[in-house]
Short mmCIF file of C-alpha atoms in Angstrom, two decimals:
data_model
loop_
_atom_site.label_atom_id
_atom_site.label_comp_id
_atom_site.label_asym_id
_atom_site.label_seq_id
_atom_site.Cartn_x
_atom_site.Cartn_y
_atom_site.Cartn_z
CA UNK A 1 107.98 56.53 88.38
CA UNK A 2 107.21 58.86 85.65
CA UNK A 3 103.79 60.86 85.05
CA UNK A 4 103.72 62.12 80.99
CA UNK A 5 107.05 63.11 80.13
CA UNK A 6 108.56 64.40 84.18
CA UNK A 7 109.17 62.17 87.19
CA UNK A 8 107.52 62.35 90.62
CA UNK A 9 110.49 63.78 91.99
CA UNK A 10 110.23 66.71 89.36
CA UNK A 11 106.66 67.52 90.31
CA UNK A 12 107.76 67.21 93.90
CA UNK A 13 110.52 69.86 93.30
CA UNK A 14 107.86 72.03 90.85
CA UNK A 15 106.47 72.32 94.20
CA UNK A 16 109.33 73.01 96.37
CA UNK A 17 109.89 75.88 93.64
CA UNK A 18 106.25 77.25 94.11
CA UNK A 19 106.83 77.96 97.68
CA UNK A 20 110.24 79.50 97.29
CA UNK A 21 108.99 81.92 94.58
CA UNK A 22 106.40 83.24 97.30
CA UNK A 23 109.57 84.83 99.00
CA UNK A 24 109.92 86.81 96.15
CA UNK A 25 108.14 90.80 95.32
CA UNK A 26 104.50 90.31 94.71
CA UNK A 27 105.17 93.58 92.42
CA UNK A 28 107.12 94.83 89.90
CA UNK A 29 108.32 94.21 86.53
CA UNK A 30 110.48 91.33 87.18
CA UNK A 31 107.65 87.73 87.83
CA UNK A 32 108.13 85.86 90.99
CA UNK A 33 110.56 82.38 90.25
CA UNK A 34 111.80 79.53 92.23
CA UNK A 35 114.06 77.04 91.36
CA UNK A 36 114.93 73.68 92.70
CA UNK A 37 118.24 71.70 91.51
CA UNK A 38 118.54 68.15 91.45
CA UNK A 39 121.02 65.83 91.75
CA UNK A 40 121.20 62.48 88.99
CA UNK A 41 119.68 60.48 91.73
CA UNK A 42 116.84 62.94 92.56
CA UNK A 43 118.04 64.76 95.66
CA UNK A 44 117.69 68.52 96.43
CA UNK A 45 121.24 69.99 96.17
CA UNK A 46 120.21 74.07 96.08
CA UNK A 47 116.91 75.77 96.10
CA UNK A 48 116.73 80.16 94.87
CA UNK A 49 114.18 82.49 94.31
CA UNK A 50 114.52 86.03 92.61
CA UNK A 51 114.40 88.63 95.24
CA UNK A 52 113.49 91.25 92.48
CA UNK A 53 115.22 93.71 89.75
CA UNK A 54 118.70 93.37 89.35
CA UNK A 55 119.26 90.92 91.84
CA UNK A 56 120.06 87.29 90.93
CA UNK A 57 117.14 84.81 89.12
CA UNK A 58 116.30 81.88 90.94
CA UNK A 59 118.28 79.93 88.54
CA UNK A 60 121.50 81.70 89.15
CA UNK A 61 120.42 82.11 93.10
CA UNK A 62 120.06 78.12 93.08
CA UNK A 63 123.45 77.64 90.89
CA UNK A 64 125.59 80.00 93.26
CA UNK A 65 124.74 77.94 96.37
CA UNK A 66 126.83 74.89 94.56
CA UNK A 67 130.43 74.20 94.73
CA UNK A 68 132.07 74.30 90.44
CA UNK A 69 131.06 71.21 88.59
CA UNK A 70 128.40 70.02 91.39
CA UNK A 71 125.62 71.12 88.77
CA UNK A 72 127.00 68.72 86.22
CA UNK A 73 124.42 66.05 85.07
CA UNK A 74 121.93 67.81 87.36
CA UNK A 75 118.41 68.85 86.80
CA UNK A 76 117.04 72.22 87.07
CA UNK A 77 113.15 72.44 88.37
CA UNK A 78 111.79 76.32 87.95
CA UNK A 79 108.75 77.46 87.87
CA UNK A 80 108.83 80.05 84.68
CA UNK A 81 110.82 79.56 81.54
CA UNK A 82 114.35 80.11 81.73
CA UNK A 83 115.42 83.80 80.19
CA UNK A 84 116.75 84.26 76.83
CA UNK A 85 117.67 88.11 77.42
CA UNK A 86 120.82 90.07 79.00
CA UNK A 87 119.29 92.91 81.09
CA UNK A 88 120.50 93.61 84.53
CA UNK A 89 121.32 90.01 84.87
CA UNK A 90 122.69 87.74 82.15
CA UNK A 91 120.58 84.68 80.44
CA UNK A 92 119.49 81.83 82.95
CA UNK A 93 119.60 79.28 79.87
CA UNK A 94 123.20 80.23 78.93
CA UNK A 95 123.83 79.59 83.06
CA UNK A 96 122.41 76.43 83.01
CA UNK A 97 124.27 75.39 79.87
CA UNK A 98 127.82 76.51 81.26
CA UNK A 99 126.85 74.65 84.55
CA UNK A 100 126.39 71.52 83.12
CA UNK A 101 122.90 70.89 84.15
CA UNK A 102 121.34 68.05 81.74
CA UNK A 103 117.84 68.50 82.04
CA UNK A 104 115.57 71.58 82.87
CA UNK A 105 111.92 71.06 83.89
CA UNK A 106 109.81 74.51 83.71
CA UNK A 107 105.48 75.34 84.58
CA UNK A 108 105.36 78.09 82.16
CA UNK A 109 106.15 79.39 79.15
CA UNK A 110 108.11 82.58 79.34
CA UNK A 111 105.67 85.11 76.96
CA UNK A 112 107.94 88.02 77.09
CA UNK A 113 108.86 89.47 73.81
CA UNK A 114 112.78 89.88 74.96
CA UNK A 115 112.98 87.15 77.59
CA UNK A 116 111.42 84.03 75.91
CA UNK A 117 113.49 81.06 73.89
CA UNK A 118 115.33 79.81 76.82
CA UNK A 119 114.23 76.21 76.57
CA UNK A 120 114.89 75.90 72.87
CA UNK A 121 118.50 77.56 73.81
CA UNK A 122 118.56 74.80 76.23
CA UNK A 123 117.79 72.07 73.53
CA UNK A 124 120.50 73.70 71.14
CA UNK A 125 122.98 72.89 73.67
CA UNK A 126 121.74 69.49 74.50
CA UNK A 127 119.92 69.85 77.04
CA UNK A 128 116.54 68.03 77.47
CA UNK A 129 113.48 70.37 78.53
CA UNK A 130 110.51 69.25 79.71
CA UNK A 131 107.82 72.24 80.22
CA UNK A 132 104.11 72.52 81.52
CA UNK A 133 104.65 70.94 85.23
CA UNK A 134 102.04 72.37 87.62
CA UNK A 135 101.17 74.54 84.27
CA UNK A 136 97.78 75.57 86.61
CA UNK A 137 99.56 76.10 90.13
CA UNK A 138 102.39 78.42 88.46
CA UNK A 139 99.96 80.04 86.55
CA UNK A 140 97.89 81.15 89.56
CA UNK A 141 101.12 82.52 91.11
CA UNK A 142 102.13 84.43 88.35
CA UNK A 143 98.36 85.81 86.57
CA UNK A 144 98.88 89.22 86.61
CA UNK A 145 102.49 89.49 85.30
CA UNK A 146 101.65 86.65 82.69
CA UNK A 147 98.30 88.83 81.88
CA UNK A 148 100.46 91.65 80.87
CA UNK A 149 103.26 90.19 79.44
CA UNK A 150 101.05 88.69 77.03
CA UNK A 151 98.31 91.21 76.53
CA UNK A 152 101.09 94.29 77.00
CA UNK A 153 98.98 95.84 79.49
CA UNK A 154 97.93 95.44 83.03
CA UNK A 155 94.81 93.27 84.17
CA UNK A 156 92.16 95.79 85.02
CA UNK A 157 89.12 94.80 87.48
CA UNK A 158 86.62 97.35 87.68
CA UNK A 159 84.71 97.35 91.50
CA UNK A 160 81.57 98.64 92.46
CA UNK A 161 79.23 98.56 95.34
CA UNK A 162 75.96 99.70 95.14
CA UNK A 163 71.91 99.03 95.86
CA UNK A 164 69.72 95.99 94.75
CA UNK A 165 68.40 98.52 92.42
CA UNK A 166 72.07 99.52 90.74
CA UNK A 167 72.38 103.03 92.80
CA UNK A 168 76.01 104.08 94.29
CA UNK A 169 74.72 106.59 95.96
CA UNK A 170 71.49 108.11 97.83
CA UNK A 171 69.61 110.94 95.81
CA UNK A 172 71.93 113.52 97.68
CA UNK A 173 75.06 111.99 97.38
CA UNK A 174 75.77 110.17 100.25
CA UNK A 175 77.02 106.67 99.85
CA UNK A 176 78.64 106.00 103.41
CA UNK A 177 78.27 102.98 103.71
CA UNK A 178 75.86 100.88 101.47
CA UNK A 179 77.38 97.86 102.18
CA UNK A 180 78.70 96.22 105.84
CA UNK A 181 82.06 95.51 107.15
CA UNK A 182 82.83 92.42 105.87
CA UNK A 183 82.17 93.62 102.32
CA UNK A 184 84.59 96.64 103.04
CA UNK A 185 87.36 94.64 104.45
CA UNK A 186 87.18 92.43 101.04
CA UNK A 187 87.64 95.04 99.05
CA UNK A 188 90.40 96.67 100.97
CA UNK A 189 92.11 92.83 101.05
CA UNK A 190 91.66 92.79 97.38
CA UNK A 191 93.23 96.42 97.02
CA UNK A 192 96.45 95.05 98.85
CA UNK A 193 96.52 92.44 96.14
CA UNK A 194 96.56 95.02 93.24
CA UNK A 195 99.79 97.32 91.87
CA UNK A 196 97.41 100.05 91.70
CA UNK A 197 94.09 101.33 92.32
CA UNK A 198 92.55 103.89 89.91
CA UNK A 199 90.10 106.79 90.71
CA UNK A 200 88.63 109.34 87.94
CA UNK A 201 89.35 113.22 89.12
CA UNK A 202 85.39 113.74 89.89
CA UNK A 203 85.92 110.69 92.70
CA UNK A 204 88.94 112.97 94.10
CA UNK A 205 87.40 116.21 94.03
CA UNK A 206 84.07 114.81 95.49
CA UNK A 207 84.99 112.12 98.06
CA UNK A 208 88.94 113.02 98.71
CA UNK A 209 89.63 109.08 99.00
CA UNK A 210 93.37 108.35 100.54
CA UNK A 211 93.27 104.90 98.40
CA UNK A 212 95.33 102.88 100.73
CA UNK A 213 94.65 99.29 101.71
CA UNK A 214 93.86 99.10 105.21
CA UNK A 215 92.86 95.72 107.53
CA UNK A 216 89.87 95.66 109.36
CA UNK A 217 91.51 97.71 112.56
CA UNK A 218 92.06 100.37 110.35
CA UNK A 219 95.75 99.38 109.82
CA UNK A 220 97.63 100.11 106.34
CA UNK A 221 98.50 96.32 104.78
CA UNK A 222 101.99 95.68 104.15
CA UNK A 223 101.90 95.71 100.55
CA UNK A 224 100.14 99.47 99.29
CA UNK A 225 98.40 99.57 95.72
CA UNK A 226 100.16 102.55 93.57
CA UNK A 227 97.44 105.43 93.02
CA UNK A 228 96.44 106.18 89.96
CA UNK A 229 94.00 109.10 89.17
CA UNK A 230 92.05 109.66 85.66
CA UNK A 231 91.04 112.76 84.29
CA UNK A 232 92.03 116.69 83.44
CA UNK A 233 90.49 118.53 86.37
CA UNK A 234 93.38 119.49 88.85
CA UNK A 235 93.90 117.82 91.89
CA UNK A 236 94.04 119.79 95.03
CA UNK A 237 97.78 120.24 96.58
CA UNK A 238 96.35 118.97 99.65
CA UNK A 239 94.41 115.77 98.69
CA UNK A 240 94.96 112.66 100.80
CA UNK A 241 96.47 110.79 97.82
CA UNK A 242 99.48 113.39 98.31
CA UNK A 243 99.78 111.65 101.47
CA UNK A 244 99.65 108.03 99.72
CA UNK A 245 102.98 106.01 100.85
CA UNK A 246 103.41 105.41 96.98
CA UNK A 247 103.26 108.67 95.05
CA UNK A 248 100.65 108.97 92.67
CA UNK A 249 100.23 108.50 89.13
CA UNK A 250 98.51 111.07 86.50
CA UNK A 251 96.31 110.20 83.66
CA UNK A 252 94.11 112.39 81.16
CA UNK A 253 92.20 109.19 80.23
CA UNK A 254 92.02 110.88 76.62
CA UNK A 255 93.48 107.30 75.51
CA UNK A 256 92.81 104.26 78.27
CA UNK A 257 95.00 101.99 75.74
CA UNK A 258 98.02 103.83 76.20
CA UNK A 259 97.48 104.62 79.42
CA UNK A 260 97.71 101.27 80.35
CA UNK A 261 100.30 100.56 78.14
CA UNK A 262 102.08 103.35 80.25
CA UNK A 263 101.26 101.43 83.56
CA UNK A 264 102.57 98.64 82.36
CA UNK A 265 105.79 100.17 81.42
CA UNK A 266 106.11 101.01 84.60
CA UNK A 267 105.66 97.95 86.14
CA UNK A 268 102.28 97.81 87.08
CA UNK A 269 100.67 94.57 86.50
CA UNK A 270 96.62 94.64 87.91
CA UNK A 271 94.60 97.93 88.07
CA UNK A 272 91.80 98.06 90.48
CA UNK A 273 89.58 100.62 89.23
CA UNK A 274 87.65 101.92 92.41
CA UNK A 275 85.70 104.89 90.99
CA UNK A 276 83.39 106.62 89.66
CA UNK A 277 80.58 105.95 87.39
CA UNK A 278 82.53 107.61 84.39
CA UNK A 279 85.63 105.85 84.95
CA UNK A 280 84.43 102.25 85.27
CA UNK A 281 81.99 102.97 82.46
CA UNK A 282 85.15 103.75 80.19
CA UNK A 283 86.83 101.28 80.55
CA UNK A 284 83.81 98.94 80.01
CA UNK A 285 82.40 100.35 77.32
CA UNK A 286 86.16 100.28 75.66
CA UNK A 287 86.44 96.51 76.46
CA UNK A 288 89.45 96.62 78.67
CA UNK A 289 87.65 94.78 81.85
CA UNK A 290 88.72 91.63 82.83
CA UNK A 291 86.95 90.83 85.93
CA UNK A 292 84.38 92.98 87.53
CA UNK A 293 84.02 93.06 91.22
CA UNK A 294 79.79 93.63 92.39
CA UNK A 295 79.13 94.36 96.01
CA UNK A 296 74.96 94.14 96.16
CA UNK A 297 73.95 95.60 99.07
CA UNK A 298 70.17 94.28 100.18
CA UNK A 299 68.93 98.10 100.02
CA UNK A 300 66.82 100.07 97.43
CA UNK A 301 68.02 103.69 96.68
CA UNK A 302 66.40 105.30 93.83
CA UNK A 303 67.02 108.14 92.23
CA UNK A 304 69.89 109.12 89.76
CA UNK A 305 73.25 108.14 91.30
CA UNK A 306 73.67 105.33 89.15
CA UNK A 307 76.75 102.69 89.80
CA UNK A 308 77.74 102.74 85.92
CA UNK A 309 76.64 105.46 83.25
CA UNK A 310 76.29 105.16 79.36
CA UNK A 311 78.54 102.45 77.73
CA UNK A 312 77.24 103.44 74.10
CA UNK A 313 75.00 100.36 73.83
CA UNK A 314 72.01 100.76 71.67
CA UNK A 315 69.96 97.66 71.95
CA UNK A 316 70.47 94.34 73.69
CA UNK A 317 72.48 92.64 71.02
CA UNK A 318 75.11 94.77 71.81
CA UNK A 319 75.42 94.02 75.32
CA UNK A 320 78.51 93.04 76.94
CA UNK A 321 78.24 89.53 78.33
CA UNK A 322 79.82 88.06 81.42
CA UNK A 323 80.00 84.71 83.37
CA UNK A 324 80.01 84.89 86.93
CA UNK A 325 82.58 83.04 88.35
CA UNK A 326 81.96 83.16 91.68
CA UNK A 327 79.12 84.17 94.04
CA UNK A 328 79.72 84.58 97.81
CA UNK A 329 78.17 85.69 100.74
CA UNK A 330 79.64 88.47 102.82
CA UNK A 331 77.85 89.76 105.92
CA UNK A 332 74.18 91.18 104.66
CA UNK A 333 75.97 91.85 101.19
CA UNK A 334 76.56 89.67 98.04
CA UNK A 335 79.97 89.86 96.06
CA UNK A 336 79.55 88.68 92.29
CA UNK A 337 82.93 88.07 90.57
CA UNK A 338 82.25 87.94 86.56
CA UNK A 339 84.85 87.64 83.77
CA UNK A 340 84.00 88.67 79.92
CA UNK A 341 82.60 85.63 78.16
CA UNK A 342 84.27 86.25 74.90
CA UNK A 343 86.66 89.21 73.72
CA UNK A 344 85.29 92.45 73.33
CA UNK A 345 85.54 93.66 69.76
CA UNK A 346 88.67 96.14 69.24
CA UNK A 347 88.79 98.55 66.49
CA UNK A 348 91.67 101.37 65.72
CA UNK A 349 90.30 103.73 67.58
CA UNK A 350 91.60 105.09 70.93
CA UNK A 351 89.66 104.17 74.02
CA UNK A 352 88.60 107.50 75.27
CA UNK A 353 87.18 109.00 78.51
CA UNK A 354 85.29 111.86 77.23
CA UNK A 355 83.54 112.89 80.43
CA UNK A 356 79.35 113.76 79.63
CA UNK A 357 77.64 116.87 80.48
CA UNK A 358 77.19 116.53 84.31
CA UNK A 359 80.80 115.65 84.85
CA UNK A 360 83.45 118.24 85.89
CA UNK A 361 87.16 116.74 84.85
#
């Protein structure tokens, strides 16, 4: 039985390849693949995964697990693209050809500027290629290495918690804890999910923050997000990020563009931007949010302590505009998730963090 142009065993095997790229590294440059190999009659004959740089792609993995010619007529089921590139490894598509496989049935696209063109390397060799199965599934598992492999930067989302009345902080500076547990423990589940997690210098200096991901016993998560500090005022020798289990990352923040142009050269994929005011106003007001994270808290504050600070907008047709996406209940607190409604307007200019008056960088 066929459904559009792949069979029910194909979308059965998509699957198959779904799970096994979960073994993979959540992190890193290399995305997380699975690949399922078919015989003519629509058995499972090998299953791989990439276990991360330099080690073997799931398409090779799969392909070593068979004995010489078994691959011949077979079809391969992966969940991204086969390469086009030599790096550490050599091109999946030219592994596939040599095998013998016939047909090759892919989710996504591969968007990277060195690695894409396998499937019409495939096709030049004869083999049919059949792309887009579980398109939505594999492109959950992979967002944030997709994100920057097609935008060349990292996914940022920019967090805050704060008052009904926008305040991150009482009148004198205190701000432990406007919101309950469970709101806490989301974040720090949603910090575990991110490469990195991004303070500006003032955050440092003021709250010394260790930025680790930690469950609600006060235990570290397995996977750590990479700090990642903003600004040009030193940081102290001594400052619990020097204790981080990743070590941390420096930033002026004269240029957010190719700073996260930067990250992303080093592998890092999301960016949870955790604090303060100035930071998450930057990269706001510079257009290079893609999801914001809003902890309300049902408490009025007052006062100056505001949760964002100028983002250069002069009347209400230049507002930014968002769409929540989700709205959720957590303990006394509300979490709004918003993404951008439409593209933020980009000019030549360098996004800048140019720190105002009252801020010490």
């Amino acid at each position: 039985m066929t459904t559009g142009a792949h069979t029910m065993a194909d979308a059965a095997a998509m699957r198959r390849a779904l799970e096994l790229a979960t073994r993979g590294p959540s992190r890193g440059v290399n995305p997380r693949v699975g690949c399922v190999i078919l015989s003519h009659a629509g058995d499972v004959i090998a299953e791989g995964w990439h276990r991360g740089a330099g080690t073997a792609h799931a398409e090779v993995d799969a392909l070593s697990k068979l004995a010489p010619g078994a691959a011949e007529g077979a079809t391969a089921v992966v969940t991204l693209e086969p390469c086009n590139h030599t790096g550490r490894t050599g091109p999946c598509a030219e592994a596939l050809v040599e095998a013998g496989v016939a047909r090759v049935v892919y989710a996504v696209a591969d968007p990277g500027d060195h690695s894409a063109g396998g499937a019409q390397r495939l096709r030049d060799a004869g083999v049919a290629v059949t792309g887009g199965v579980l398109v939505d599934e594999a492109e959950a598992l992979l967002e944030d290495w997709l994100f920057a492999a097609r935008n060349r930067r990292p996914r940022v989302i920019v967090k805050w918690a704060s008052s009904l009345d926008g305040r991150a902080a009482a009148a004198d500076g205190t701000s432990q804890w406007i919101t309950g547990p469970a709101a806490r423990a989301d974040v720090h589940r949603r910090r575990s999910r991110a490469d990195a997690i991004a303070v500006g210098t003032g955050t440092v200096l003021a709250d010394d923050p260790a930025l680790t991901a930690r469950d609600p016993g006060g235990q570290f998560y397995d996977a750590q997000p990479t700090p990642v500090v903003f600004g040009r005022r030193a940081v102290p020798a001594d400052a619990s990020i020097t204790r981080h289990p990743h070590a941390p990352m420096f930033f002026t923040g004269t240029d957010l563009t190719a700073d996260l142009e930067e990250l992303q050269r080093r592998g890092i994929r999301s960016l949870f931007i955790e604090g303060g005011p100035t930071l998450a106003s930057a990269f706001i007001a510079a257009g290079l949010v893609d999801e914001l994270l809003v902890y309300l808290a049902p408490a009025l504050l007052g006062g100056p302590r505001l949760a964002l600070g100028d983002l250069g907008i002069a009347s209400i047709d230049g507002a930014q505009r968002f769409d929540f996406t989700s709205i959720e209940r957590l303990g006394d607190d509300v979490l709004l998730v918003a993404h951008p409604k439409q593209a933020a307007d980009t000019d030549s200019r360098p996004a800048r963090l140019d720190p105002g008056p009252d801020q010490h960088r």
